[in-house]
Coordinates of C-alpha atoms in Angstrom, one line a residue:
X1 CA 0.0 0.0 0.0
X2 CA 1.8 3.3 -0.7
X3 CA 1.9 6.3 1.5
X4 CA 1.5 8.7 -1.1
X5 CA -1.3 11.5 -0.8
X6 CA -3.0 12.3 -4.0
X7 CA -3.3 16.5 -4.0
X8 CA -5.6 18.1 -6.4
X9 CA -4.0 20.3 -8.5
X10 CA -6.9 23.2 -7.7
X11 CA -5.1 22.9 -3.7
X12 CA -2.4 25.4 -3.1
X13 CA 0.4 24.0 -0.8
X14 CA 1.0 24.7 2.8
X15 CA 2.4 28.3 2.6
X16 CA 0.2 29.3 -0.8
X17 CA -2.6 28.1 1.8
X18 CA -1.4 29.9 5.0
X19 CA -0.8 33.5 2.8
X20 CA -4.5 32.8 1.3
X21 CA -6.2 32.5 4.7
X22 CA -4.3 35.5 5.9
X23 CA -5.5 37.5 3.1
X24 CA -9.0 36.2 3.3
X25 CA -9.1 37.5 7.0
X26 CA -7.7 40.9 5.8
X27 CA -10.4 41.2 3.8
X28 CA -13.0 40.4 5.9
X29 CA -11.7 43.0 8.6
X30 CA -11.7 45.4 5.3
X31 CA -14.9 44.8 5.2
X32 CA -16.3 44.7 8.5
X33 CA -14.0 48.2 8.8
X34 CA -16.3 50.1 6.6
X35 CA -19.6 48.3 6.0
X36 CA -22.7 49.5 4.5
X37 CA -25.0 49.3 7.3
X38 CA -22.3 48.9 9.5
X39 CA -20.8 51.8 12.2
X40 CA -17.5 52.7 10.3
X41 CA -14.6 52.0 12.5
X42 CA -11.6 53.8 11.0
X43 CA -11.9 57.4 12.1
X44 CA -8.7 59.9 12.0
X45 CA -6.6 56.4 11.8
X46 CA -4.7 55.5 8.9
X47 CA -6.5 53.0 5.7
X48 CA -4.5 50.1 5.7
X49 CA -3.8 49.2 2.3
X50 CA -5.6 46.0 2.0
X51 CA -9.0 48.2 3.0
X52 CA -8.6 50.6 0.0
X53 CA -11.0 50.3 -2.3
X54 CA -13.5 52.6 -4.8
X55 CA -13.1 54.4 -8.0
X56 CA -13.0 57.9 -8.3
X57 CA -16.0 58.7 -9.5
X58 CA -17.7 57.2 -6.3
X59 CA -17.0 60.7 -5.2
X60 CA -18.6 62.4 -7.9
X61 CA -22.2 61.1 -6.3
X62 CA -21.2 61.9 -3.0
X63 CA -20.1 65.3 -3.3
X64 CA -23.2 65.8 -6.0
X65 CA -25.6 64.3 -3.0
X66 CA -24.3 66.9 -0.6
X67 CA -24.6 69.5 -2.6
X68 CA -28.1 69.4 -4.4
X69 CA -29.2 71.7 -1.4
X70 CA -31.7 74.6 -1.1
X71 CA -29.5 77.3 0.3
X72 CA -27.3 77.5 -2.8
X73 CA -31.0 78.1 -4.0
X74 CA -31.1 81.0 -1.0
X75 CA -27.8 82.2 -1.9
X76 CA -28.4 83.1 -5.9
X77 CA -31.5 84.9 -4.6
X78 CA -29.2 87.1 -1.9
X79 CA -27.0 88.4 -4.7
X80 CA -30.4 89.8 -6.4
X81 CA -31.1 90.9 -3.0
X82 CA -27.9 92.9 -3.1
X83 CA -28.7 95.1 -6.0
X84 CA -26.9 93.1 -8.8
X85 CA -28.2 92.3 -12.1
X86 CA -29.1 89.2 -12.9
X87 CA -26.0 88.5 -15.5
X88 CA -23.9 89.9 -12.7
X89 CA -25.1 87.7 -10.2
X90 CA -25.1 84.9 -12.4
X91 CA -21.6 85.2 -13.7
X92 CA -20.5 85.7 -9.8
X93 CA -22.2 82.6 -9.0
X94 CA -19.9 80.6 -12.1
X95 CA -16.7 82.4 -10.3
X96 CA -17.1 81.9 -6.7
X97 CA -17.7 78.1 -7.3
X98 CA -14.4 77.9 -9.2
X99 CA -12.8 77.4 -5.6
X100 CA -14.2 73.6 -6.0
X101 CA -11.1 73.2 -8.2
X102 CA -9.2 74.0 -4.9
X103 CA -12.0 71.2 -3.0
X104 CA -10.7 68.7 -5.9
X105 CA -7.3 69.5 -5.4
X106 CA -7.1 69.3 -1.7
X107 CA -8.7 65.7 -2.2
X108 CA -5.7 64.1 -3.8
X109 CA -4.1 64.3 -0.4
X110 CA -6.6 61.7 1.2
X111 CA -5.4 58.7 -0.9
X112 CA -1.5 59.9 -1.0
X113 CA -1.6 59.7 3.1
X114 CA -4.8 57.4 3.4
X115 CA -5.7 60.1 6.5
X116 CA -8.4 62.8 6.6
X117 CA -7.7 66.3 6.3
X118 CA -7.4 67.2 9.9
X119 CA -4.7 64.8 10.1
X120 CA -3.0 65.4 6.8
X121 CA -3.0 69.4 8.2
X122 CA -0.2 67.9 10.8
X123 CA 2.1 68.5 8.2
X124 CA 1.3 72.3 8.0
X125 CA 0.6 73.7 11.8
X126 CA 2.3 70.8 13.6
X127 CA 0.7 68.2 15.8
X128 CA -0.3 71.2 18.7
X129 CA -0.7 73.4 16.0
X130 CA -3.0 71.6 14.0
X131 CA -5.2 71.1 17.2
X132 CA -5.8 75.0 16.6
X133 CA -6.0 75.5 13.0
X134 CA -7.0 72.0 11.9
X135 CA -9.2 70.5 14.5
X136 CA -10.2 74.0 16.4
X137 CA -11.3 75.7 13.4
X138 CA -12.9 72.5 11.6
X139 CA -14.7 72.2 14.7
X140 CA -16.1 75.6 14.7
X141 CA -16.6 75.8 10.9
X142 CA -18.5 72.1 10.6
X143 CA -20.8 73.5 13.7
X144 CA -21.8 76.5 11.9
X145 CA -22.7 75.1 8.8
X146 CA -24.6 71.7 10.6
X147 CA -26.6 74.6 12.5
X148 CA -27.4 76.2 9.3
X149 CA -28.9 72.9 7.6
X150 CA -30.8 72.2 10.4
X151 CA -32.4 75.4 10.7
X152 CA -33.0 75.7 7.0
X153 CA -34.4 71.6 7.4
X154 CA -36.5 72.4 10.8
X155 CA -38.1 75.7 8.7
X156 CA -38.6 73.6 6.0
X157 CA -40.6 71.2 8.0
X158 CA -42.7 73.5 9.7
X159 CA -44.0 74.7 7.0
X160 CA -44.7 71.1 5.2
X161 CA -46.6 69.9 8.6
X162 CA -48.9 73.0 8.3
X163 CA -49.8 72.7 4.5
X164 CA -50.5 69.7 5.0
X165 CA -52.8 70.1 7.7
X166 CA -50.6 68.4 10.7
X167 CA -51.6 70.8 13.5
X168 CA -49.1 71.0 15.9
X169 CA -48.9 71.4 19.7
X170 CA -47.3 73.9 22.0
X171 CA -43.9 72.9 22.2
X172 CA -43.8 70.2 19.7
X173 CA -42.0 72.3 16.8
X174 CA -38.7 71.5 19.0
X175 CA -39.5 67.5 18.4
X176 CA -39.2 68.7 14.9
X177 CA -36.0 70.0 15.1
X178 CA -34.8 67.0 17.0
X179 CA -36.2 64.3 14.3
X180 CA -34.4 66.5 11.1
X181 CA -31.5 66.7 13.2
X182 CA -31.4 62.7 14.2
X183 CA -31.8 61.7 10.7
X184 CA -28.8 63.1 9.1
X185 CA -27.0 62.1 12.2
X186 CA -27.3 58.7 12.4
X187 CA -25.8 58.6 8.8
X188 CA -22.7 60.6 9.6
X189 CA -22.4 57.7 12.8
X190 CA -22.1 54.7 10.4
X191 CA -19.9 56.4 8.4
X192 CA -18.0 56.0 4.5
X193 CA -19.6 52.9 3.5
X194 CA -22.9 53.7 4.0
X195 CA -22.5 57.4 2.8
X196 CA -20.7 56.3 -0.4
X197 CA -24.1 53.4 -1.1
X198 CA -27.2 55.9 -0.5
X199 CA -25.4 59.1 -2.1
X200 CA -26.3 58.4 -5.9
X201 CA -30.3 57.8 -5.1
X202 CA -30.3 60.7 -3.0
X203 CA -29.0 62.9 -5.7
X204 CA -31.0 61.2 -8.4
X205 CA -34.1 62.1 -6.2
X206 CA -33.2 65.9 -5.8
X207 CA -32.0 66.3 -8.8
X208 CA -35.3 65.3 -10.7
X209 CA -37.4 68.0 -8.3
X210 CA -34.7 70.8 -8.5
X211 CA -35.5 69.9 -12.5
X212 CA -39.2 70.4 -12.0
X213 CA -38.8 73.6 -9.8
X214 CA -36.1 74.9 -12.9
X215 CA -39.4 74.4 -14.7
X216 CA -41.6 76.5 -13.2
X217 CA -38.6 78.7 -12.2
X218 CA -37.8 79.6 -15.9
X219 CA -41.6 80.8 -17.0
X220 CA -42.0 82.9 -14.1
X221 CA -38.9 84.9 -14.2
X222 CA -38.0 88.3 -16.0
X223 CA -34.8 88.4 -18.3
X224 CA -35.4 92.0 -18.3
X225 CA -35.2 92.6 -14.5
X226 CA -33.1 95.9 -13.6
X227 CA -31.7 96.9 -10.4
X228 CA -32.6 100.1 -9.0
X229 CA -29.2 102.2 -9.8
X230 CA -26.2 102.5 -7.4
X231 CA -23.2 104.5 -7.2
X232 CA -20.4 102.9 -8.5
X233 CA -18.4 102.1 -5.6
X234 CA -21.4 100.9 -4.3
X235 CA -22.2 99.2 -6.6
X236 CA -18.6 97.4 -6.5
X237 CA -18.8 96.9 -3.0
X238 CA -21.6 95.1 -3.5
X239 CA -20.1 92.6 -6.4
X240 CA -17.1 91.7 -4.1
X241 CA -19.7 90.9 -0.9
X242 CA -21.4 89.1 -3.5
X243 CA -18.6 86.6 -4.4
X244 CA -17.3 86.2 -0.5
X245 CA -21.2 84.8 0.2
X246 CA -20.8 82.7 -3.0
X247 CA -17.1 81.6 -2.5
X248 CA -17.4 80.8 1.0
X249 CA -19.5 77.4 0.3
X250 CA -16.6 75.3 -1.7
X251 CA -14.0 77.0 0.6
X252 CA -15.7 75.8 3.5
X253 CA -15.0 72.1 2.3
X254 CA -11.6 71.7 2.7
X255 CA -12.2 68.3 3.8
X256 CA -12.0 66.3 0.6
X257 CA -9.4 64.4 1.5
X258 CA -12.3 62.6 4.6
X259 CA -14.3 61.0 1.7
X260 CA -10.9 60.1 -1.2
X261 CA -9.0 58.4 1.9
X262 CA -10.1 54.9 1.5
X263 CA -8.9 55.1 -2.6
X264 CA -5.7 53.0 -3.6
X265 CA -2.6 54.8 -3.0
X266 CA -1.8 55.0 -6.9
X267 CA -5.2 56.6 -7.6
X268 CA -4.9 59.1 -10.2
X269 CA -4.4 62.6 -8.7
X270 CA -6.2 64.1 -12.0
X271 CA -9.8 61.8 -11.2
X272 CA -9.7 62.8 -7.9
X273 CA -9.5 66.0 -8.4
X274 CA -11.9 66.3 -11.4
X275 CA -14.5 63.7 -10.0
X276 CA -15.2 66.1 -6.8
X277 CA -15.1 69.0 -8.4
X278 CA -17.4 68.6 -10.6
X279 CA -19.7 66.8 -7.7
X280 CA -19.7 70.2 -6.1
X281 CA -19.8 72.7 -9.2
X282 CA -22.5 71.6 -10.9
X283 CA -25.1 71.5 -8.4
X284 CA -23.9 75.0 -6.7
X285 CA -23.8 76.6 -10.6
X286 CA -27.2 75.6 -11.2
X287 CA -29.2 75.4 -8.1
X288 CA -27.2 79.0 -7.1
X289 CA -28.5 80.6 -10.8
X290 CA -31.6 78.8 -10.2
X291 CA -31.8 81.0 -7.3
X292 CA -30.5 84.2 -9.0
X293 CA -33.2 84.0 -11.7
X294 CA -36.3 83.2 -9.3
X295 CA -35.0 86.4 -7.6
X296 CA -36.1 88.6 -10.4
X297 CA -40.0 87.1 -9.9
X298 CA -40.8 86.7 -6.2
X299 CA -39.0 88.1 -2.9
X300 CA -36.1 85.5 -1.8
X301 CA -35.9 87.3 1.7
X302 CA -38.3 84.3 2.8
X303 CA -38.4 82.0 -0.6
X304 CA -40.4 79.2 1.6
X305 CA -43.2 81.1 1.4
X306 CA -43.1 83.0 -1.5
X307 CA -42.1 80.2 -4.0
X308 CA -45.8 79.6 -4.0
X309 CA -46.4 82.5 -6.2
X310 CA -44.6 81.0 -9.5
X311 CA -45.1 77.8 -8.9
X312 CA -48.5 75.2 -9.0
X313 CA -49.8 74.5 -5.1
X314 CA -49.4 70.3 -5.4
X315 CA -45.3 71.4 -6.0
X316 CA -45.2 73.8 -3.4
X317 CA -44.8 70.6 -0.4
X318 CA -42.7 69.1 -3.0
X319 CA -40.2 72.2 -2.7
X320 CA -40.4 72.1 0.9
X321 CA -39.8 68.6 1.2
X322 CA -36.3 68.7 -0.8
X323 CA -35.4 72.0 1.2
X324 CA -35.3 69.1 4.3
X325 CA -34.2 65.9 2.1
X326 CA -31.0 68.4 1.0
X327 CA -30.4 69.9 4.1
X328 CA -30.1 66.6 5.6
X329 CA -27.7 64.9 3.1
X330 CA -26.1 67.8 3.0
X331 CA -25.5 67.6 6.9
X332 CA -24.1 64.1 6.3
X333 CA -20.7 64.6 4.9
X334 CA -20.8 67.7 7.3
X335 CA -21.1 65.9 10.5
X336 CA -19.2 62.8 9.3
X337 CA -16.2 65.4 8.7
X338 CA -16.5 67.4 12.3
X339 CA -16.8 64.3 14.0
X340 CA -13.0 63.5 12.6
X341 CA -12.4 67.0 12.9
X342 CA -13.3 66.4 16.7
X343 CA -11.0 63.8 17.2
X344 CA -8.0 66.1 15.6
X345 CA -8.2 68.1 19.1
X346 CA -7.0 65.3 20.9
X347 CA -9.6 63.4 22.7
X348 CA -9.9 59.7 23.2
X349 CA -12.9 58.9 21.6
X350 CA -14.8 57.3 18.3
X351 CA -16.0 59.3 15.5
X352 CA -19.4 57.9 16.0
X353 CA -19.0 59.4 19.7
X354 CA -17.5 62.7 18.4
X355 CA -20.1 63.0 15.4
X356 CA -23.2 62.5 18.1
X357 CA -21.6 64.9 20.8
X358 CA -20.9 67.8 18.2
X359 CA -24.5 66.7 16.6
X360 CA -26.5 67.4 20.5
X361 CA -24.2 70.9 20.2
X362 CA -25.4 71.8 16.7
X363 CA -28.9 71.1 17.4
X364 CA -29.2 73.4 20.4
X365 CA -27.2 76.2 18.7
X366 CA -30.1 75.8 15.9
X367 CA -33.1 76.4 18.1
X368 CA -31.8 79.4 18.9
X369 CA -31.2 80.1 15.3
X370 CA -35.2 79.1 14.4
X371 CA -37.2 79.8 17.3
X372 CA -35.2 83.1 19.5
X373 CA -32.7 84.9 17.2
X374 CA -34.6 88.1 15.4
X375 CA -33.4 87.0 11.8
X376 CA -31.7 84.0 10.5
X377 CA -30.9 85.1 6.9
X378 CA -29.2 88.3 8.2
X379 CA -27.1 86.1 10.8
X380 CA -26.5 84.0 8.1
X381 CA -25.5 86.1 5.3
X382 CA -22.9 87.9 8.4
X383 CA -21.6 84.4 9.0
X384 CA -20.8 83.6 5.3
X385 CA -18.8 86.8 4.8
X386 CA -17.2 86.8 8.1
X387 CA -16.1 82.8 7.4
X388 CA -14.0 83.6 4.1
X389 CA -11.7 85.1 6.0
X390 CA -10.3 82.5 7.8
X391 CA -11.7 79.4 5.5
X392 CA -9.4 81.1 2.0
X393 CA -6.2 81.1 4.1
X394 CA -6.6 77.6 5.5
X395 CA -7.5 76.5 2.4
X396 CA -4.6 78.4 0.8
X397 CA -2.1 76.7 3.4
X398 CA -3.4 73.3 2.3
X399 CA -3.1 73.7 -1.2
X400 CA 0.3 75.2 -1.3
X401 CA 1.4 72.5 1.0
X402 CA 0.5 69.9 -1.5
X403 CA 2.7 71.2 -4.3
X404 CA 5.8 71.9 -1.8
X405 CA 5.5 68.4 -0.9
X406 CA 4.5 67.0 -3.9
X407 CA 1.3 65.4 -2.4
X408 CA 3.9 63.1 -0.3
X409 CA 2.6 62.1 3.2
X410 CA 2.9 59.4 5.0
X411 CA 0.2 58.3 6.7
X412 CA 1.7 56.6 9.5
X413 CA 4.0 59.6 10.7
X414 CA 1.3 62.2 10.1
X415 CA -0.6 59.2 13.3
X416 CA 2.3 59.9 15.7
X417 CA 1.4 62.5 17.9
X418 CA 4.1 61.9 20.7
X419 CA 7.4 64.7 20.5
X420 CA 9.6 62.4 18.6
X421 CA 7.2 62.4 15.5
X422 CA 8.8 64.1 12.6
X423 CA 5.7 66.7 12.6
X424 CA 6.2 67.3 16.9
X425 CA 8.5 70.8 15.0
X426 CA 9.2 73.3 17.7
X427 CA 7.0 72.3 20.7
X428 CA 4.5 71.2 18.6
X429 CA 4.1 73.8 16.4
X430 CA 5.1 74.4 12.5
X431 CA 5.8 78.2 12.2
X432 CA 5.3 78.7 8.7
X433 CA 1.9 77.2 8.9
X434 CA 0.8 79.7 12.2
X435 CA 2.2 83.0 11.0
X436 CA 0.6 82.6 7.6
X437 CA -3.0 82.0 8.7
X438 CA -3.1 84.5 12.0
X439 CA -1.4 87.5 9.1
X440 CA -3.6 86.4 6.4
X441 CA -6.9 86.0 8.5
X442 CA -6.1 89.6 10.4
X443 CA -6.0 91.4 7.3
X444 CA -8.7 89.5 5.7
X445 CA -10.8 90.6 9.0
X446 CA -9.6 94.0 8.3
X447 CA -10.9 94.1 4.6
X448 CA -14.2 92.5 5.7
X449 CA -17.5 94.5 4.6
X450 CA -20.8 92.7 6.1
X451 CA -23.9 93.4 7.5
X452 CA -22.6 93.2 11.3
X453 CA -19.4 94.6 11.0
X454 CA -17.2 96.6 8.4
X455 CA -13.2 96.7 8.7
X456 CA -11.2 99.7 8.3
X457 CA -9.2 99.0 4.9
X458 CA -13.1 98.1 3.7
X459 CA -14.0 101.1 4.7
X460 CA -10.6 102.6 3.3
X461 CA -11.6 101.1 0.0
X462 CA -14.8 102.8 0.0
X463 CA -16.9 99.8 1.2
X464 CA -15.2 97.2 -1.2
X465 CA -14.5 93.7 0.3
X466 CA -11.1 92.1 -0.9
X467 CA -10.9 89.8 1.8
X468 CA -12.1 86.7 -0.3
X469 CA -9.0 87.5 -2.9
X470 CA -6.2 89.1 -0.3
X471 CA -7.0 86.2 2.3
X472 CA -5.9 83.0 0.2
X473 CA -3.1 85.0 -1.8
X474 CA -1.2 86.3 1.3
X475 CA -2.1 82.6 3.6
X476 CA -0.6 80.5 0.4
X477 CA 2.6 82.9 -0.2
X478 CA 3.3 83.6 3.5
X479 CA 3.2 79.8 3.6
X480 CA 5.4 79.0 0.8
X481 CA 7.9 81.7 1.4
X482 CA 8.8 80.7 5.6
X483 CA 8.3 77.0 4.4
X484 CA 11.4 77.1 1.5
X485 CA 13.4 79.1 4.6
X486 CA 13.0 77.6 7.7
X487 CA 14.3 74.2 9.4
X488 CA 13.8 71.4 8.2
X489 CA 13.2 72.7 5.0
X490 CA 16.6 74.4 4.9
X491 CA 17.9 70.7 4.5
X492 CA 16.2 68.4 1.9
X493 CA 17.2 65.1 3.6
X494 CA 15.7 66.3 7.0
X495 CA 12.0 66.8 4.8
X496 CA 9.4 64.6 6.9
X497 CA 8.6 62.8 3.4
X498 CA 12.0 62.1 3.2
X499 CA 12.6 59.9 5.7
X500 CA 9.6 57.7 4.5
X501 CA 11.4 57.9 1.2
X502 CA 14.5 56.7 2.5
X503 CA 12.3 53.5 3.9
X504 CA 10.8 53.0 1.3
X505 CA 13.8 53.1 -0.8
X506 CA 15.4 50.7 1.9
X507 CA 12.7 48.3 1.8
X508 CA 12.7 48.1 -2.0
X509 CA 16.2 47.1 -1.8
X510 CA 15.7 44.6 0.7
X511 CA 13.3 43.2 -1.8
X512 CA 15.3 43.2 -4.6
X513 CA 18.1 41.8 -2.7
X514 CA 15.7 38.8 -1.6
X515 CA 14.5 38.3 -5.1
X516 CA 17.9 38.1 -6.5
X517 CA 19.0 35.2 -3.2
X518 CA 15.7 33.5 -4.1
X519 CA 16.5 33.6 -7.8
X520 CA 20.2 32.5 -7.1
X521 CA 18.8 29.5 -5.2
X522 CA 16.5 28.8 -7.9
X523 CA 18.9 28.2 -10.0
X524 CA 21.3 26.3 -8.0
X525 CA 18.6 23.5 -7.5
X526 CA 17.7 23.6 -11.0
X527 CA 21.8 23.0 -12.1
X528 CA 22.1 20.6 -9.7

């Protein structure tokens, strides 16, 4: 009888087997990692390569999804509001959504570090540094705008339950608040997966009604509409305040990198950048004119109620119910991103944890917003002009810092928070990075014009806002000119990416050396 063991050829051997296993469990941790319908694990940790996955133009749908919203809608109806004429205010919506090439741009860093932005921003403030500019300020600037969508949502709401005939009691309009709040929460807590899966029906469904309302839209409005005349620098003034409100909604997303993370490292930087781009442009070009033109047919200082002048009554709770559907997904990517944003100041916890504790915050600040403060549009307009002045130079920082380093970061430094990591600096802090926003930002501040406070270069300038143009240029070449002078810079082979170069390097010729051994072996068995 012989001892031999038939094995089927299909079988790999011991080892083949053992590598196979190990990969199979990989890929069910990949999985289980960031699930549809599943709490997404990975917060401001790095993506292990083996749970990289997607295609670009997965972000194309979720960009597009948070972005069909209402108050670009608002928005295009303020710059009518303004005095402009309708080509002005159309041609400033095209060139104040031109910063989403910045938005595209700044994503390319997510799958070059596999980190989110508040991590990747290490690399510009240092780690203590960052917990200011990157975590502080994404903090505050996520807040704000989740406020905004749920007051716009909760208003929204209101005023669908009472067309259609829902009487409310004493009291109860708070429950609303707390339901539109809740359901764009709970999203943001199970995270990527799940975002990346329901974004393309969302934005098919409010896409097709913002189609329908373009409609109804387009009959009503008159081409012909003339503003009352202005002085010219008036009249200026009120062009440049025009593009901070328009500009300040891409600028405020410089968090691309959150959603482009979980791509393959060797994505290509041009899809990236292109895919979210265009997610973002599209929608805040054509819902924003949308708004522009329905300004010249019914007053857009309240378009909730209004809107029912130009278009049929069985649309009018369709309108309202997409002003909550887009609020909500639009709140999505924004509490998924301060919830990592959260995490960047140093505390201990979960995203989910971080994106529910910053939610309970957001809701509160936004029945103030609805119910006690004397006027939300003029808060919010004051908000918007106020917030380009910080949000250009951050985004400036960001951008320049990805050509200096040539979109090198590594992912695993950029983690290391303790004062040996390469991005520790000087106590924690990166110079260039902090003297280029606190300049930039104070004479942004000092150029602002709004309706709560005017700076004295505006005023200097006859009322004319530069702070939207003087903001990013002086942030990005403030940036660039301490980053080419000061340590480590000074030396090229002390560069942070430098030293993961070297490893890499190393490790590639530890490979090769093994390959050529192994091959040498080979060979030896095969002469003998």
């Amino acid at each position: 009888m012989s001892n031999y063991t038939h094995t089927p050829e299909s079988a790999p051997p011991p080892a083949d087997r053992a590598e196979n296993d190990t990969r199979a469990e990989n890929d069910t941790r990949a999985e289980y990692a960031d699930r549809v319908g599943h709490v997404e694990r990975h917060g401001i940790d790095v993506i292990p390569a083996a749970e990289r996955h997607g295609h670009p133009r997965e972000l194309f749908w979720v960009w597009m999804s948070a972005n069909v919203i209402y108050l670009y809608f608002v928005l295009g109806g303020v710059l009518i509001l303004l005095g402009l004429s309708i080509w002005e205010a159309l041609a400033i919506t095209v060139v104040g959504n031109l910063w989403w090439a910045a938005v595209g741009w700044l994503a390319v860093s997510g799958p070059a570090s596999g980190t989110p932005s508040v991590a990747i921003m290490r690399a510009m403030f240092g780690v203590r540094g960052n917990r200011v500019f990157g975590g502080g300020l994404g903090v505050a600037i996520g807040l704000f705008y989740e406020i905004i969508n749920i007051a716009v949502a909760t208003l929204a709401a209101n005023a669908l339950l009472g067309m259609l005939g829902v009487p409310l009691p004493a009291g109860a309009e708070w429950g609303v608040l707390v339901v539109v709040a809740a359901l764009s929460f709970v999203l943001s807590v199970y995270g990527h997966a799940t975002i990346l899966k329901l974004a393309p029906f969302f934005s098919a469904a409010l896409a097709v009604a913002f189609v329908v309302l373009a409609v109804f839209v387009l009959g009503a409005a008159d081409f012909t509409y003339t503003p009352a005349p202005m002085p010219v620098g008036e009249h200026w003034a009120m062009v440049l305040l025009g593009y901070a409100i328009v500009a300040a909604g891409p600028l405020s997303w410089g968090t691309g990198a959150d959603y482009a993370r979980y791509l393959p490292a060797a994505t290509a930087k041009r899809a990236v950048i292109w895919w979210t781009a265009l997610g973002g442009f599209i929608p805040a070009v054509l819902i924003g004119g949308l708004g522009v033109v329905a300004g010249t047919a019914i007053d857009m200082t309240d378009p909730q109620l209004t809107i029912g002048e130009i278009v049929p009554a069985w649309f009018t709770p369709i309108f309202l119910a997409i002003v909550v559907l887009g609020s909500i997904t639009n709140n999505v990517l924004v509490a998924y991103s301060t919830g990592l944003y959260a995490q960047g100041l140093g505390f201990r916890v979960s995203r989910a944890v971080t994106v529910v504790v910053t939610g309970a915050i957001a809701t509160a600040a936004a029945g103030w917003f609805v119910y006690i403060a004397p006027s939300f549009l003029d808060t919010l307009n004051a908000s918007l002009e106020l917030s380009v002045t910080v949000l250009g130079p951050l985004v400036a920082v960001y951008a320049v810092d990805i050509v200096l380093r040539r979109n090198r970061y590594d992912g695993v430094a950029l983690s290391d928070e303790r004062r040996t990591s390469p991005f520790w600096y000087s106590g924690g802090w990166f110079w260039p990075g902090t003297i280029a926003m606190v300049v930039a930002t104070s004479v942004a501040v000092l150029m602002a014009n709004t309706t709560l406070y005017v700076g004295p270069i505006a005023t200097a300038l006859g009322g004319a806002d530069l702070s939207a143009f003087a903001g990013p240029i002086l942030g990005g070449a403030i940036y660039a000119a301490l980053w080419l002078t000061t340590s480590p810079y000074r030396d090229p082979a002390r560069r942070p990416e430098s030293a993961a170069n070297a490893a890499a390097a190393a490790s590639e010729g530890q490979d090769e050396t093994a390959d050529v051994a192994t091959s040498g072996s080979r060979t030896t068995e095969v002469t003998a």
